[in-house]
């Protein structure tokens, strides 16, 4: 292809190039706010510098350790739990012989992926709070078994686990579709060989399917690690909102930054936290990609 | 495989999948049936699986302009957003897929780099509010979400599966690169455009974060934001028309609004689902 013609095609990418420039690369330059005493009237570039003050302010505020821990802890929990759930669900779906039941159940478990976090938040309220505050389906079940009811929305302790269940519910079906596609790609002869050797269905799942799903899981893991410092802000904030009693266990970098931005209007500090988040996230993803590349070259994502 | 005997593992799987299905379906049924249950009954006997068909909440929703406006806002964001996203994503993906020397490779790096490193919330917020002045415009919701890198992956791999020979013969017939794209590649890619478009549409329909950040005017709220406000701020019900006979059925109203918000997805889902599966598997194998 002649170079001149190449440029004509290149025009098709122009809108995207402009989009990335404005909405991704310009904000990167905007990160200088992290080193400034930001004044809305002066704008990003005319506001006075204040060195590392924004960073030290955040680190000395006492919130830093808590939200960093929460971010890492929750995201590791989410990533591990959703991947495991996706794999288990895919293997179980693969065992189902009735095509109709298999398709129908796949459609149903996939569905939560398509609803807004706000809807998920309302479903959770129905289950945990009920219409009159103290109730809720979960409490009804608890009292049915003779346990005392829990006032979930004032009790921070169980929330990391509640959120993990929510993430499994939201993403388990979606991930199972990916893993089921990978299982379909496993050659039938492998299973036939297993059958000749007298392997049970359970043994085949454990010794054949599971190991062969490793590359797919590795790719998803690497992609997940890259986002480990971001988490799914929309979901957590839709569920927790400004309920301060739960912050001890649920406040993550994104929700903290959002509140600081909207309520305090503290641009400098929040930009500093954002910069910190991006840098650590970047380092993590590079490490993850390098490790993954070392172990399986062909499934590497870069 | 049809002659294999029933093993314990298969039984366990059937039970496990059935439980997963129930866990995913029952909450939605609770919402829908609750939306037809009167407020007093919700308060006394809680949610039931079989509604008593009380339409109070739906009457409130459909007699006032608030929800209708929110619906229109969400529709606008979804339609305009999806159309723009599809156009921009297709153009970008085509150029990447063509492996043009000196262009495709740098363009790939340029497009994927933002996945690894981003400016974060604050610079984006400043950009949209201080420099582009898009507050309270639906484009403040649409533009930041314009390109999803995952869907670029999907489109690129779909374009690469088109037979090169068609393009070669079109070129011999004198078609230019742009003409090949518009009259051959795009029409041949209709299924994948449907996949990518559906993903974008769901994305826009459900978005509440960009709206939360950039839309302050209550009258411009898209549907998810109206819902969210109803959760956190009961007084928002003041926007809805009061019915003479009773106090505002806050809980029933929430459930009815939720039903209204998931309605379109629920209706379109049976038709759209196979496309989604196709999109995910395409993206996963190449991604």
CSV table of N, CA and C in Angstrom, one decimal, chain A residues 87-179:
chain,number,residue,atom,x,y,z
A,87,UNK,N,-15.1,-19.4,36.9
A,87,UNK,CA,-14.6,-20.8,36.5
A,87,UNK,C,-15.5,-21.9,37.0
A,88,UNK,N,-15.9,-21.8,38.3
A,88,UNK,CA,-16.7,-22.9,38.8
A,88,UNK,C,-18.1,-22.9,38.0
A,89,UNK,N,-18.6,-21.8,37.8
A,89,UNK,CA,-19.9,-21.7,37.1
A,89,UNK,C,-19.8,-22.3,35.7
A,90,UNK,N,-18.7,-21.9,35.0
A,90,UNK,CA,-18.5,-22.4,33.6
A,90,UNK,C,-18.3,-23.9,33.6
A,91,UNK,N,-17.6,-24.5,34.6
A,91,UNK,CA,-17.4,-25.9,34.6
A,91,UNK,C,-18.7,-26.6,34.9
A,92,UNK,N,-19.5,-26.0,35.8
A,92,UNK,CA,-20.8,-26.7,36.1
A,92,UNK,C,-21.7,-26.6,34.9
A,93,UNK,N,-21.7,-25.4,34.2
A,93,UNK,CA,-22.6,-25.3,33.1
A,93,UNK,C,-22.2,-26.3,32.0
A,94,UNK,N,-20.9,-26.5,31.9
A,94,UNK,CA,-20.4,-27.4,30.9
A,94,UNK,C,-20.9,-28.9,31.1
A,95,UNK,N,-21.2,-29.2,32.4
A,95,UNK,CA,-21.7,-30.5,32.8
A,95,UNK,C,-23.1,-30.7,32.4
A,96,UNK,N,-23.8,-29.7,32.1
A,96,UNK,CA,-25.3,-29.8,31.8
A,96,UNK,C,-25.5,-30.3,30.4
A,97,UNK,N,-26.3,-31.4,30.4
A,97,UNK,CA,-26.5,-32.0,29.1
A,97,UNK,C,-27.7,-31.4,28.3
A,98,UNK,N,-28.7,-31.0,28.9
A,98,UNK,CA,-29.9,-30.4,28.2
A,98,UNK,C,-29.5,-29.0,27.6
A,99,UNK,N,-29.5,-29.0,26.3
A,99,UNK,CA,-29.1,-27.7,25.7
A,99,UNK,C,-30.0,-26.6,26.1
A,100,UNK,N,-31.3,-26.9,26.2
A,100,UNK,CA,-32.2,-25.8,26.6
A,100,UNK,C,-31.9,-25.3,28.0
A,101,UNK,N,-31.8,-26.2,28.9
A,101,UNK,CA,-31.5,-25.7,30.3
A,101,UNK,C,-30.2,-25.0,30.4
A,102,UNK,N,-29.2,-25.4,29.6
A,102,UNK,CA,-27.9,-24.8,29.6
A,102,UNK,C,-28.0,-23.4,29.1
A,103,UNK,N,-28.6,-23.2,27.9
A,103,UNK,CA,-28.8,-21.9,27.3
A,103,UNK,C,-29.6,-21.0,28.2
A,104,UNK,N,-30.7,-21.5,28.7
A,104,UNK,CA,-31.6,-20.7,29.5
A,104,UNK,C,-30.9,-20.2,30.8
A,105,UNK,N,-30.2,-21.1,31.5
A,105,UNK,CA,-29.5,-20.7,32.7
A,105,UNK,C,-28.4,-19.7,32.4
A,106,UNK,N,-27.7,-19.9,31.3
A,106,UNK,CA,-26.6,-19.0,31.0
A,106,UNK,C,-27.2,-17.6,30.8
A,107,UNK,N,-28.3,-17.5,30.1
A,107,UNK,CA,-28.9,-16.2,29.9
A,107,UNK,C,-29.3,-15.5,31.2
A,108,UNK,N,-29.8,-16.3,32.2
A,108,UNK,CA,-30.2,-15.7,33.4
A,108,UNK,C,-29.0,-15.3,34.3
A,109,UNK,N,-28.0,-16.1,34.4
A,109,UNK,CA,-26.8,-15.7,35.2
A,109,UNK,C,-26.0,-14.6,34.6
A,110,UNK,N,-26.2,-14.4,33.3
A,110,UNK,CA,-25.4,-13.3,32.6
A,110,UNK,C,-26.1,-12.0,32.8
A,111,UNK,N,-27.4,-12.1,33.1
A,111,UNK,CA,-28.2,-10.8,33.1
A,111,UNK,C,-27.8,-9.7,34.1
A,112,UNK,N,-27.4,-10.1,35.3
A,112,UNK,CA,-27.1,-9.0,36.3
A,112,UNK,C,-26.0,-8.1,35.7
A,113,UNK,N,-25.1,-8.6,34.8
A,113,UNK,CA,-24.1,-7.7,34.2
A,113,UNK,C,-24.7,-6.5,33.5
A,114,UNK,N,-25.9,-6.6,33.1
A,114,UNK,CA,-26.5,-5.5,32.3
A,114,UNK,C,-27.3,-4.5,33.1
A,115,UNK,N,-27.4,-4.6,34.4
A,115,UNK,CA,-28.2,-3.6,35.1
A,115,UNK,C,-27.2,-2.6,35.7
A,116,UNK,N,-27.8,-1.4,35.9
A,116,UNK,CA,-27.0,-0.3,36.5
A,116,UNK,C,-26.7,-0.6,37.9
A,117,UNK,N,-25.5,-0.1,38.4
A,117,UNK,CA,-25.2,-0.2,39.8
A,117,UNK,C,-26.3,0.3,40.7
A,118,UNK,N,-27.0,1.3,40.2
A,118,UNK,CA,-28.0,1.9,41.1
A,118,UNK,C,-29.1,0.8,41.3
A,119,UNK,N,-29.4,0.1,40.3
A,119,UNK,CA,-30.4,-1.0,40.4
A,119,UNK,C,-29.9,-2.1,41.4
A,120,UNK,N,-28.7,-2.4,41.3
A,120,UNK,CA,-28.1,-3.4,42.2
A,120,UNK,C,-28.2,-2.9,43.7
A,121,UNK,N,-28.0,-1.6,43.8
A,121,UNK,CA,-28.1,-1.0,45.1
A,121,UNK,C,-29.5,-1.1,45.7
A,122,UNK,N,-30.5,-0.9,44.9
A,122,UNK,CA,-31.8,-1.0,45.3
A,122,UNK,C,-32.2,-2.5,45.7
A,123,UNK,N,-31.7,-3.4,44.8
A,123,UNK,CA,-31.9,-4.8,45.2
A,123,UNK,C,-31.4,-5.2,46.5
A,124,UNK,N,-30.2,-4.6,46.8
A,124,UNK,CA,-29.5,-4.9,48.0
A,124,UNK,C,-30.3,-4.3,49.2
A,125,UNK,N,-30.9,-3.2,49.0
A,125,UNK,CA,-31.7,-2.6,50.0
A,125,UNK,C,-33.0,-3.5,50.3
A,126,UNK,N,-33.5,-4.0,49.2
A,126,UNK,CA,-34.7,-4.9,49.4
A,126,UNK,C,-34.3,-6.1,50.3
A,127,UNK,N,-33.1,-6.6,50.0
A,127,UNK,CA,-32.7,-7.8,50.7
A,127,UNK,C,-32.3,-7.5,52.1
A,128,UNK,N,-31.6,-6.4,52.3
A,128,UNK,CA,-31.0,-6.1,53.6
A,128,UNK,C,-31.8,-5.2,54.5
A,129,UNK,N,-32.6,-4.3,54.0
A,129,UNK,CA,-33.3,-3.3,54.8
A,129,UNK,C,-34.8,-3.5,54.8
A,130,UNK,N,-35.4,-4.0,53.7
A,130,UNK,CA,-36.8,-4.1,53.6
A,130,UNK,C,-37.5,-2.8,53.6
A,131,UNK,N,-38.8,-2.8,53.6
A,131,UNK,CA,-39.5,-1.6,53.4
A,131,UNK,C,-39.6,-0.7,54.7
A,132,UNK,N,-39.5,-1.4,55.8
A,132,UNK,CA,-39.7,-0.6,57.1
A,132,UNK,C,-38.4,-0.5,57.8
A,133,UNK,N,-37.2,-0.6,57.2
A,133,UNK,CA,-35.9,-0.3,57.8
A,133,UNK,C,-35.3,-1.5,58.4
A,134,UNK,N,-35.8,-2.1,59.5
A,134,UNK,CA,-35.1,-3.2,60.2
A,134,UNK,C,-35.3,-4.5,59.5
A,135,UNK,N,-36.2,-4.6,58.5
A,135,UNK,CA,-36.6,-5.9,57.9
A,135,UNK,C,-35.6,-6.4,56.9
A,136,UNK,N,-36.2,-6.8,55.7
A,136,UNK,CA,-35.4,-7.3,54.6
A,136,UNK,C,-35.4,-8.8,54.6
A,137,UNK,N,-35.3,-9.3,53.4
A,137,UNK,CA,-35.5,-10.8,53.2
A,137,UNK,C,-34.4,-11.6,54.0
A,138,UNK,N,-33.2,-11.0,54.0
A,138,UNK,CA,-32.1,-11.7,54.7
A,138,UNK,C,-32.4,-11.9,56.2
A,139,UNK,N,-32.8,-10.8,56.8
A,139,UNK,CA,-33.2,-10.8,58.2
A,139,UNK,C,-34.4,-11.7,58.5
A,140,UNK,N,-35.3,-11.8,57.5
A,140,UNK,CA,-36.4,-12.7,57.7
A,140,UNK,C,-35.9,-14.1,57.7
A,141,UNK,N,-34.9,-14.4,56.8
A,141,UNK,CA,-34.4,-15.8,56.8
A,141,UNK,C,-33.6,-16.0,58.1
A,142,UNK,N,-32.8,-15.0,58.5
A,142,UNK,CA,-32.0,-15.2,59.8
A,142,UNK,C,-32.9,-15.5,60.9
A,143,UNK,N,-34.0,-14.8,61.1
A,143,UNK,CA,-34.9,-15.0,62.2
A,143,UNK,C,-35.6,-16.4,62.1
A,144,UNK,N,-35.8,-16.8,60.8
A,144,UNK,CA,-36.4,-18.1,60.6
A,144,UNK,C,-35.5,-19.2,61.2
A,145,UNK,N,-34.2,-19.0,61.1
A,145,UNK,CA,-33.3,-20.0,61.7
A,145,UNK,C,-32.9,-19.7,63.1
A,146,UNK,N,-33.6,-18.7,63.7
A,146,UNK,CA,-33.4,-18.4,65.1
A,146,UNK,C,-32.2,-17.4,65.4
A,147,UNK,N,-31.7,-16.8,64.4
A,147,UNK,CA,-30.7,-15.8,64.6
A,147,UNK,C,-31.2,-14.4,64.8
A,148,UNK,N,-30.6,-13.5,65.5
A,148,UNK,CA,-31.1,-12.1,65.7
A,148,UNK,C,-30.9,-11.4,64.4
A,149,UNK,N,-31.8,-10.4,64.2
A,149,UNK,CA,-31.7,-9.6,63.0
A,149,UNK,C,-30.6,-8.6,63.1
A,150,UNK,N,-30.0,-8.2,61.9
A,150,UNK,CA,-28.9,-7.3,61.9
A,150,UNK,C,-29.3,-6.0,61.2
A,151,UNK,N,-28.9,-4.9,61.8
A,151,UNK,CA,-29.1,-3.6,61.1
A,151,UNK,C,-27.9,-3.4,60.2
A,152,UNK,N,-28.0,-3.9,59.0
A,152,UNK,CA,-26.9,-4.0,58.1
A,152,UNK,C,-26.3,-2.7,57.8
A,153,UNK,N,-27.1,-1.7,57.6
A,153,UNK,CA,-26.6,-0.4,57.1
A,153,UNK,C,-25.9,0.5,58.2
A,154,UNK,N,-25.8,-0.1,59.4
A,154,UNK,CA,-25.1,0.6,60.5
A,154,UNK,C,-23.9,-0.3,61.0
A,155,UNK,N,-23.7,-1.4,60.3
A,155,UNK,CA,-22.7,-2.4,60.8
A,155,UNK,C,-21.6,-2.5,59.8
A,156,UNK,N,-20.5,-1.9,59.9
A,156,UNK,CA,-19.4,-1.9,58.9
A,156,UNK,C,-18.8,-3.3,58.7
A,157,UNK,N,-18.7,-4.1,59.8
A,157,UNK,CA,-18.0,-5.4,59.7
A,157,UNK,C,-18.2,-6.2,58.5
A,158,UNK,N,-19.5,-6.6,58.2
A,158,UNK,CA,-19.7,-7.6,57.1
A,158,UNK,C,-19.6,-7.0,55.7
A,159,UNK,N,-19.4,-5.7,55.6
A,159,UNK,CA,-19.5,-5.1,54.2
A,159,UNK,C,-18.5,-5.5,53.2
A,160,UNK,N,-17.3,-5.8,53.6
A,160,UNK,CA,-16.4,-6.3,52.5
A,160,UNK,C,-16.9,-7.6,51.9
A,161,UNK,N,-17.6,-8.4,52.7
A,161,UNK,CA,-18.1,-9.7,52.2
A,161,UNK,C,-19.4,-9.5,51.4
A,162,UNK,N,-20.2,-8.5,51.9
A,162,UNK,CA,-21.4,-8.2,51.2
A,162,UNK,C,-21.1,-7.7,49.8
A,163,UNK,N,-20.1,-6.8,49.7
A,163,UNK,CA,-19.7,-6.3,48.4
A,163,UNK,C,-19.1,-7.4,47.5
A,164,UNK,N,-18.4,-8.3,48.2
A,164,UNK,CA,-17.8,-9.4,47.4
A,164,UNK,C,-18.9,-10.2,46.8
A,165,UNK,N,-20.0,-10.5,47.5
A,165,UNK,CA,-21.1,-11.3,47.0
A,165,UNK,C,-21.8,-10.5,45.9
A,166,UNK,N,-21.9,-9.2,46.1
A,166,UNK,CA,-22.5,-8.4,45.0
A,166,UNK,C,-21.7,-8.5,43.7
A,167,UNK,N,-20.3,-8.4,43.8
A,167,UNK,CA,-19.5,-8.5,42.7
A,167,UNK,C,-19.6,-9.9,42.0
A,168,UNK,N,-19.7,-10.9,42.8
A,168,UNK,CA,-19.8,-12.3,42.2
A,168,UNK,C,-21.1,-12.3,41.5
A,169,UNK,N,-22.2,-11.8,42.1
A,169,UNK,CA,-23.5,-11.8,41.5
A,169,UNK,C,-23.5,-11.0,40.2
A,170,UNK,N,-22.8,-9.9,40.2
A,170,UNK,CA,-22.8,-9.0,39.0
A,170,UNK,C,-21.9,-9.6,37.9
A,171,UNK,N,-20.8,-10.2,38.2
A,171,UNK,CA,-19.8,-10.6,37.2
A,171,UNK,C,-19.7,-12.1,36.9
A,172,UNK,N,-20.2,-12.9,37.9
A,172,UNK,CA,-20.0,-14.3,37.8
A,172,UNK,C,-20.4,-14.9,36.4
A,173,UNK,N,-21.6,-14.5,36.0
A,173,UNK,CA,-22.2,-15.0,34.8
A,173,UNK,C,-21.4,-14.5,33.6
A,174,UNK,N,-21.0,-13.3,33.6
A,174,UNK,CA,-20.3,-12.7,32.5
A,174,UNK,C,-19.0,-13.4,32.3
A,175,UNK,N,-18.2,-13.7,33.4
A,175,UNK,CA,-17.0,-14.4,33.3
A,175,UNK,C,-17.2,-15.8,32.9
A,176,UNK,N,-18.3,-16.4,33.3
A,176,UNK,CA,-18.5,-17.8,33.0
A,176,UNK,C,-18.7,-18.0,31.5
A,177,UNK,N,-19.2,-16.9,30.8
A,177,UNK,CA,-19.3,-17.0,29.3
A,177,UNK,C,-17.9,-17.0,28.7
A,178,UNK,N,-17.0,-16.2,29.2
A,178,UNK,CA,-15.6,-16.3,28.7
A,178,UNK,C,-15.0,-17.6,28.9
A,179,UNK,N,-15.1,-18.2,30.2
A,179,UNK,CA,-14.5,-19.5,30.5
A,179,UNK,C,-15.2,-20.6,29.7
